[in-house]
CSV table of C-alpha atoms in Angstrom, one decimal:
chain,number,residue,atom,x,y,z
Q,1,UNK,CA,-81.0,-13.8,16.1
Q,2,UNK,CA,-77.3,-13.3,15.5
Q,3,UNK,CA,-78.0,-11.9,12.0
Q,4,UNK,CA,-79.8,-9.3,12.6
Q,5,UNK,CA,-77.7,-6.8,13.6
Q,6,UNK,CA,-74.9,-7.6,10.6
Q,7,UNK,CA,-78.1,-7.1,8.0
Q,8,UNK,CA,-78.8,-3.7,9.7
Q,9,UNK,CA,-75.6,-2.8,9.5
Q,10,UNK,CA,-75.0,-3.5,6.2
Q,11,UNK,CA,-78.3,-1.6,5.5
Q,12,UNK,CA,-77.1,1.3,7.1
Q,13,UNK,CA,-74.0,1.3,4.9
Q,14,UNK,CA,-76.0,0.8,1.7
Q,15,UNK,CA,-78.1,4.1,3.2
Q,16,UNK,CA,-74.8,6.1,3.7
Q,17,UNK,CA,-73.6,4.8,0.4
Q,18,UNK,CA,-76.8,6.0,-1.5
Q,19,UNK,CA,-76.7,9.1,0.4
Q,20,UNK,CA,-73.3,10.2,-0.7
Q,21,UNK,CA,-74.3,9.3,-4.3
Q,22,UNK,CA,-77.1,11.5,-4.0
Q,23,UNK,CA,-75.3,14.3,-2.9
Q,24,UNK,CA,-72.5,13.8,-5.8
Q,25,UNK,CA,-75.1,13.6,-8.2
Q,26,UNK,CA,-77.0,16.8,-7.1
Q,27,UNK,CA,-73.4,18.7,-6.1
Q,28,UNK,CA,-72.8,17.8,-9.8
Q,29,UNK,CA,-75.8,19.1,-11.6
Q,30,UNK,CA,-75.4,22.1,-9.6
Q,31,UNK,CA,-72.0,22.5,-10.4
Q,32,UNK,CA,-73.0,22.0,-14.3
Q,33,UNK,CA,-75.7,24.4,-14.2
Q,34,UNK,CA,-73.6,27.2,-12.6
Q,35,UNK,CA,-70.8,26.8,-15.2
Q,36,UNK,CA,-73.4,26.6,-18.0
Q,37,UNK,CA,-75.0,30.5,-16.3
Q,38,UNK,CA,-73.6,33.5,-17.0
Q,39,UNK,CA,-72.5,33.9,-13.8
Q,40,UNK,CA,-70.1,30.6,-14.4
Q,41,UNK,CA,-68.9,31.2,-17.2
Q,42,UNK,CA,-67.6,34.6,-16.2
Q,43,UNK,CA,-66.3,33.2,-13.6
Q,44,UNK,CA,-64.2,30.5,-15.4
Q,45,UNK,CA,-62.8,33.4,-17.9
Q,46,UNK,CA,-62.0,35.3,-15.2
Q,47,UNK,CA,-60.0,32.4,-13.8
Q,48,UNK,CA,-58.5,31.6,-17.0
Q,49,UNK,CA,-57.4,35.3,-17.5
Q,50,UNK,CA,-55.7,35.1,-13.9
Q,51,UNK,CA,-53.9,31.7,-14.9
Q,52,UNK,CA,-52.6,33.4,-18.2
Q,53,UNK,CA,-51.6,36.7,-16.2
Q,54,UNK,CA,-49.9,35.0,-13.9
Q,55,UNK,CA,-47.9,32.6,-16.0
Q,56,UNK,CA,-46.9,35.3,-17.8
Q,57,UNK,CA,-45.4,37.3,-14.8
Q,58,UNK,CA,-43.7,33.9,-13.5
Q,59,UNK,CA,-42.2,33.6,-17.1
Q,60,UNK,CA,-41.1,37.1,-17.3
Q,61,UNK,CA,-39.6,36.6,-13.9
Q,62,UNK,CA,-37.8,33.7,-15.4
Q,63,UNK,CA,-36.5,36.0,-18.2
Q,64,UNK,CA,-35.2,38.7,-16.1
Q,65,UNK,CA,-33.5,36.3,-13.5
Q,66,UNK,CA,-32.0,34.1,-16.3
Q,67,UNK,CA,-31.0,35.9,-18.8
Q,68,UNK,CA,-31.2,39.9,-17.4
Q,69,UNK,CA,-30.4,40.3,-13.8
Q,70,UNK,CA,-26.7,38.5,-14.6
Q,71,UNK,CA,-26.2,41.4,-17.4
Q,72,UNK,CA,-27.5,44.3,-15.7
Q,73,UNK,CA,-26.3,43.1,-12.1
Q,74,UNK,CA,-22.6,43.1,-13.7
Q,75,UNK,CA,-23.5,47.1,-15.2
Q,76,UNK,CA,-24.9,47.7,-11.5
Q,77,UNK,CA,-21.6,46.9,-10.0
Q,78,UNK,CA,-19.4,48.2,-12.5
Q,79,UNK,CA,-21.2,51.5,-12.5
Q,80,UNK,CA,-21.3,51.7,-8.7
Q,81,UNK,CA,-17.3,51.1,-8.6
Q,82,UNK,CA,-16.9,54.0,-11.8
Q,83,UNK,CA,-19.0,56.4,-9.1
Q,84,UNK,CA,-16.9,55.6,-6.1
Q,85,UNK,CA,-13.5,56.2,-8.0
Q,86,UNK,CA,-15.0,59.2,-9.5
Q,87,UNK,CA,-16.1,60.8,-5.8
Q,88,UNK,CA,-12.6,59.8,-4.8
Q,89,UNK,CA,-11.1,62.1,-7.4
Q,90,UNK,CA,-13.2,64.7,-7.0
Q,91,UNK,CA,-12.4,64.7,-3.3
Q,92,UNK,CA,-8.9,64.8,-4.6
Q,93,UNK,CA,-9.4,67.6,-7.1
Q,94,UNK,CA,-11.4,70.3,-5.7
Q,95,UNK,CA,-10.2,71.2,-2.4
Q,96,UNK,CA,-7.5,74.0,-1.7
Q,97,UNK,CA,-5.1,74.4,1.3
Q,98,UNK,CA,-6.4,77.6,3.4
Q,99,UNK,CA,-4.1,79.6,5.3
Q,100,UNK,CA,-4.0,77.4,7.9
Q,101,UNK,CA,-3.2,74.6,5.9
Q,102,UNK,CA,-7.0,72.9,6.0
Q,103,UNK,CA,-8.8,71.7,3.1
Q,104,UNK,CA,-11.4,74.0,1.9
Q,105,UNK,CA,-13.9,73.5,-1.3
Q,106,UNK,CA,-12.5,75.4,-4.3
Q,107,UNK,CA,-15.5,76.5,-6.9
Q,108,UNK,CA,-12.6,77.0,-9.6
Q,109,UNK,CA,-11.6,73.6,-9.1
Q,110,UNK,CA,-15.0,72.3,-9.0
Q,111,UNK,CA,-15.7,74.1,-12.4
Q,112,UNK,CA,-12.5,72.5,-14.0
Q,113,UNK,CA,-13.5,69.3,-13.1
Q,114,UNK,CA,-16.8,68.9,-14.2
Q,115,UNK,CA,-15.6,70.3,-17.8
Q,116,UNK,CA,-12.8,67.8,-17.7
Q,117,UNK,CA,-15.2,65.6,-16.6
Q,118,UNK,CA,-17.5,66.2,-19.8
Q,119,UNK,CA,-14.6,66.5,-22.2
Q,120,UNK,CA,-13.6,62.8,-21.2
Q,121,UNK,CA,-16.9,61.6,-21.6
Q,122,UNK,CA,-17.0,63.1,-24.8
Q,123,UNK,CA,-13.3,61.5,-26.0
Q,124,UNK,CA,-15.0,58.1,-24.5
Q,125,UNK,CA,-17.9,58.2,-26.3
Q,126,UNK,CA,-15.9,58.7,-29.4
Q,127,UNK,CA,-13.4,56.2,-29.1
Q,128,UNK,CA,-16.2,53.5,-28.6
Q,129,UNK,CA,-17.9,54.7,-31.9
Q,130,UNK,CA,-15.2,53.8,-33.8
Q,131,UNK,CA,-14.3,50.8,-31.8
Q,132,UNK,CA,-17.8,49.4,-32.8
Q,133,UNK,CA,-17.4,50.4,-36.4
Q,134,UNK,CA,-14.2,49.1,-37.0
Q,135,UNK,CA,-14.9,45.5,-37.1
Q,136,UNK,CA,-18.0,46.4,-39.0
Q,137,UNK,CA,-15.5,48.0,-41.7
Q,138,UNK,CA,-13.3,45.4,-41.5
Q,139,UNK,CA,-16.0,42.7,-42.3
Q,140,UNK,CA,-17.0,44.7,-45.2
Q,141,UNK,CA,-14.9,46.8,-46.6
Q,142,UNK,CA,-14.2,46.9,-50.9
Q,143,UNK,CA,-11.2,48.5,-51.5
Q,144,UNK,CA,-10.8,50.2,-55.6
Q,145,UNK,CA,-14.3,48.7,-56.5
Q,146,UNK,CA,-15.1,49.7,-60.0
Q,147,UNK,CA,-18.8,51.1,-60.6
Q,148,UNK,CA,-21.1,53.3,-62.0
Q,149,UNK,CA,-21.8,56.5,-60.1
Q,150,UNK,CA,-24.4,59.3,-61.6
Q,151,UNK,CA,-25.8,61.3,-58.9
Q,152,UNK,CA,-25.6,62.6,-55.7
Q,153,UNK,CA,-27.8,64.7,-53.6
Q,154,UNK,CA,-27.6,66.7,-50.3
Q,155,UNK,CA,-29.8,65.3,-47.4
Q,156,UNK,CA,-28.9,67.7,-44.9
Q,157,UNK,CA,-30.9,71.1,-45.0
Q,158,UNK,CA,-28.6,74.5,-44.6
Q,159,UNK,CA,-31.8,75.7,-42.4
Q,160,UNK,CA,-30.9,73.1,-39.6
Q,161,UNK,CA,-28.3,72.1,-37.6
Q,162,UNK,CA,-27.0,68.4,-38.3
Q,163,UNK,CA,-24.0,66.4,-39.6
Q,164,UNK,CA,-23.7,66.6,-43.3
Q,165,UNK,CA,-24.9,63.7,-45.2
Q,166,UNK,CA,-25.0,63.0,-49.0
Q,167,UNK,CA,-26.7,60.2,-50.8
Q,168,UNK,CA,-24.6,58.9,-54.2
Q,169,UNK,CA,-26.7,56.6,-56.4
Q,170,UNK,CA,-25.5,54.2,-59.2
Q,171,UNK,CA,-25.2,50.5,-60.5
Q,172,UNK,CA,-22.6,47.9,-60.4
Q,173,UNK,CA,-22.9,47.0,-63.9
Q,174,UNK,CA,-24.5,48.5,-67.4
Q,175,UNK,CA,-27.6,48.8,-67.7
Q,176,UNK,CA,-28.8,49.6,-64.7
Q,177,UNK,CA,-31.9,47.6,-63.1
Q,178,UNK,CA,-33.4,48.0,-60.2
Q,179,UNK,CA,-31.5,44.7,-59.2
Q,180,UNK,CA,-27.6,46.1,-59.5
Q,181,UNK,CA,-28.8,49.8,-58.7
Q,182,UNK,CA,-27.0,50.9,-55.0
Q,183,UNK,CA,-27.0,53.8,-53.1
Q,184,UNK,CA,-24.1,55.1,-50.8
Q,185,UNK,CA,-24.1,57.6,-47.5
Q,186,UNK,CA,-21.2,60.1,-47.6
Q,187,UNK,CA,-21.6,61.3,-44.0
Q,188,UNK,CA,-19.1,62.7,-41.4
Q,189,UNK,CA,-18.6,60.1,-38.6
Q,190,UNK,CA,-15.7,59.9,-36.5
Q,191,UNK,CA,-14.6,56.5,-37.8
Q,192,UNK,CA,-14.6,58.4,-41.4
Q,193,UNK,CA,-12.7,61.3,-39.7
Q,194,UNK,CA,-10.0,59.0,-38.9
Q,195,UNK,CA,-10.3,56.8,-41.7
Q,196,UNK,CA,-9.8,60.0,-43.7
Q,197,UNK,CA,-6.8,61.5,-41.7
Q,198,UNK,CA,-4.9,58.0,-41.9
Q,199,UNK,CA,-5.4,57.8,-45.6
Q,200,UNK,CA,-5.4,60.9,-46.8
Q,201,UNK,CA,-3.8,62.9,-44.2
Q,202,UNK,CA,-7.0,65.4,-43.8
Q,203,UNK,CA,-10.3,65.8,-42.0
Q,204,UNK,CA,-13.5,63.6,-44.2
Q,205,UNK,CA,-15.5,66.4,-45.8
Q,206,UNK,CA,-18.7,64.4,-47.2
Q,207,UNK,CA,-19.6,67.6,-49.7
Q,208,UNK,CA,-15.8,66.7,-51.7
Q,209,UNK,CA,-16.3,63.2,-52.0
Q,210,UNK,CA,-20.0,63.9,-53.3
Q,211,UNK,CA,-18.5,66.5,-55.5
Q,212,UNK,CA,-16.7,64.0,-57.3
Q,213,UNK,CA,-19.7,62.0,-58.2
Q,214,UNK,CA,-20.9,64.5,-61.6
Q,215,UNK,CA,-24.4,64.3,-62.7
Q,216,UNK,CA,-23.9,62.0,-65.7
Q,217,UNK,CA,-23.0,58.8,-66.1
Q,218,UNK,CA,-19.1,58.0,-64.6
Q,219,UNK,CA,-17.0,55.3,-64.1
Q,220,UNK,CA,-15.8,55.5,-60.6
Q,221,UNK,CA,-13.1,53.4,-58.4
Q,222,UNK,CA,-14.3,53.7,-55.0
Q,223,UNK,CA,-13.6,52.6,-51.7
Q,224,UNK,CA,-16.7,51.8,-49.6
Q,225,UNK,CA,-18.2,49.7,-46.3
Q,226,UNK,CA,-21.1,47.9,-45.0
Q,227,UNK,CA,-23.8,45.8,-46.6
Q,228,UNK,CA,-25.8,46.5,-49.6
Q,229,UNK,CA,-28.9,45.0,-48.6
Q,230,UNK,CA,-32.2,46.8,-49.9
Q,231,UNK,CA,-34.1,45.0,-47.3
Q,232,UNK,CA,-31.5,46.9,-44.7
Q,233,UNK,CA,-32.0,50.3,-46.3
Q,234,UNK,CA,-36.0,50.1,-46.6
Q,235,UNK,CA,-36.8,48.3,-43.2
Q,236,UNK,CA,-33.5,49.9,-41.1
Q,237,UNK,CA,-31.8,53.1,-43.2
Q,238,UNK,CA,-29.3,50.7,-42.9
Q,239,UNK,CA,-26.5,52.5,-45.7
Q,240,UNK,CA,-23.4,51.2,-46.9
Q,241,UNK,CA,-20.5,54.3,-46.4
Q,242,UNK,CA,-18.6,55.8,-49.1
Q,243,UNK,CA,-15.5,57.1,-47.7
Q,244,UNK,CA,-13.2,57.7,-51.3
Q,245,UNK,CA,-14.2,58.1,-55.0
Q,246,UNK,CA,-12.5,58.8,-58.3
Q,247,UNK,CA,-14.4,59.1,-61.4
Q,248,UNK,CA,-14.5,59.7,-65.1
Q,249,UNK,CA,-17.5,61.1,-67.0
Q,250,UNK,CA,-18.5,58.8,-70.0
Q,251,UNK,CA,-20.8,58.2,-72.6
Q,252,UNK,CA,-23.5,55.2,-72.5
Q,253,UNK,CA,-21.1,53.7,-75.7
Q,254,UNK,CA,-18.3,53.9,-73.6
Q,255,UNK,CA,-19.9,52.4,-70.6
Q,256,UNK,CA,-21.7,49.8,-72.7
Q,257,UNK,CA,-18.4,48.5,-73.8
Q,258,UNK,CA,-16.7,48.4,-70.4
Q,259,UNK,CA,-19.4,45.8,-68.9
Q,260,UNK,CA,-16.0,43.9,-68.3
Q,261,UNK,CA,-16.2,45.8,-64.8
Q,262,UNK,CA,-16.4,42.4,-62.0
Q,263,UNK,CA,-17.7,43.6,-58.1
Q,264,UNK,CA,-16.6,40.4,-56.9
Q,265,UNK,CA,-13.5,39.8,-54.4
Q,266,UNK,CA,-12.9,44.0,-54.1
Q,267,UNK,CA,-12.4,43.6,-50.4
C-alpha cells in the first residue's frame, strides 16, 4: 500500500514530461513550417535587413564619436570664440558718440567694417593658399632641369572669365615616348605670384612663360613643382607647375646628339 502513491506520482511526472515533449515537438514543426512560408521567410529578411541597418547606424555612431566629433567639436569651439571676438569688435567699431556723448549705431562705420571685414578674409584665404603650397613646392621642386619643350596651348577661353592657364607639353629625353612625354600647367596662383616677385622681381604672367615654349622642338632649362604622375593627371587633373623656362630652338640632329641631358637629382 505504501507504493502506490510514489508509482502515481512518478506516472504523473512521466505524463508532464511527455506532455512538454509534445508541445516542443508540435511548437517546433510549427515554427519550421512558418519559416519555410512565405510569410516566414519575409519575415526573417525583414529582420535581417533591421539587424544590418541598425549595425550600420551603431557603427557610423562609432565613427562620428571616435574619430569626428573630437575634430569638428575643436572647429565648433574655435569658431564660436572667432564670432564672439568678432561681435566684440564690431561693438567697438561701429558706434559714434552723439551730442550728448551716448553711443549711437553709425551706418558709415558699419559699411567700413564689413568691407574690412571681407578684405581680411580675402588676405586670409590667400595667405593659407600659399601656406599649403609651400611644403608641396618644397617637396618637389627641380630647380634648372634640362628638357625638351615643343608646345604649348591656351586652356583658358577669351569668351569667359577665369584665371589664365596654359598647358606646355614635352619629353625628358630624345625620342619621345609616351613613357618620358610630360605636360606642365603655367597658371597664375598666388604661390606663383609670389614665387615670381621674389625671383624675378615682377608679377607671374602664365602667357610669357608659355611664350617662351616655340612650336618646334627646344631645349629648355626649367624650373618646375609637383609630381609627374600620369595616373594623377588622368584620375585627379593633378599637374606639375611650371613657374620659369629658357629655351633654345634645335633641330632633331642636334637634340639627338644631346641625349647626355640626366632629370635625375634637379631638385
Amino acid at each position: 500500500m505504501t507504493e502506490k502513491p510514489h508509482d502515481d506520482a512518478n506516472a504523473l511526472l512521466d505524463g508532464i514530461d511527455k506532455t512538454l515533449s509534445d508541445f516542443k515537438t508540435k511548437a517546433y514543426e510549427a515554427k519550421k513550417s512558418y519559416d519555410q512560408s512565405d510569410l516566414g521567410r519575409a519575415h526573417r529578411e525583414l529582420s535581417m535587413l533591421g539587424r544590418f541597418w541598425s549595425q550600420f547606424v551603431r557603427s557610423c555612431g562609432w565613427i562620428y564619436l571616435k574619430l569626428i566629433a573630437p575634430v569638428t567639436w575643436r572647429i565648433y569651439r574655435f569658431v564660436r570664440w572667432a564670432f564672439a571676438r568678432y561681435r566684440a569688435l564690431w561693438a567697438r567699431c561701429v558706434y559714434a558718440k552723439d551730442a550728448y556723448g551716448d553711443p549711437e549705431f553709425s551706418k558709415a562705420r558699419g559699411g567700413i567694417m564689413i568691407l574690412a571685414t571681407i578684405a581680411v578674409c580675402y588676405v586670409v584665404y590667400c595667405a593659407v593658399a600659399v601656406a599649403a603650397t609651400l611644403p608641396w613646392y618644397l617637396a618637389t621642386v627641380r630647380h634648372d632641369e634640362q628638357l625638351y619643350l615643343s608646345n604649348s596651348q591656351n586652356l583658358s577661353s577669351s569668351q569667359t572669365e577665369g584665371p589664365e592657364v596654359h598647358e606646355v607639353y614635352g619629353c625628358e629625353t630624345l625620342p619621345c615616348t609616351e613613357q618620358n612625354t610630360v605636360t606642365f600647367r603655367v597658371r597664375a596662383t598666388w604661390f606663383n605670384e609670389i614665387w615670381s616677385v621674389l625671383h624675378h622681381g615682377s608679377l607671374f604672367y602664365p602667357g610669357y612663360v608659355a611664350a617662351a615654349v616655340s612650336p618646334v622642338l627646344n631645349r629648355c632649362v626649367i624650373t618646375s613643382y609637383g609630381v609627374r604622375k600620369k595616373f594623377l593627371v588622368r584620375s585627379w587633373d593633378i599637374y606639375p607647375d611650371l613657374v620659369q623656362v629658357e629655351c633654345m630652338p634645335t633641330g632633331a640632329g642636334e637634340g639627338q646628339d644631346s641625349k647626355v641631358i640626366n632629370n635625375k637629382d634637379y631638385r
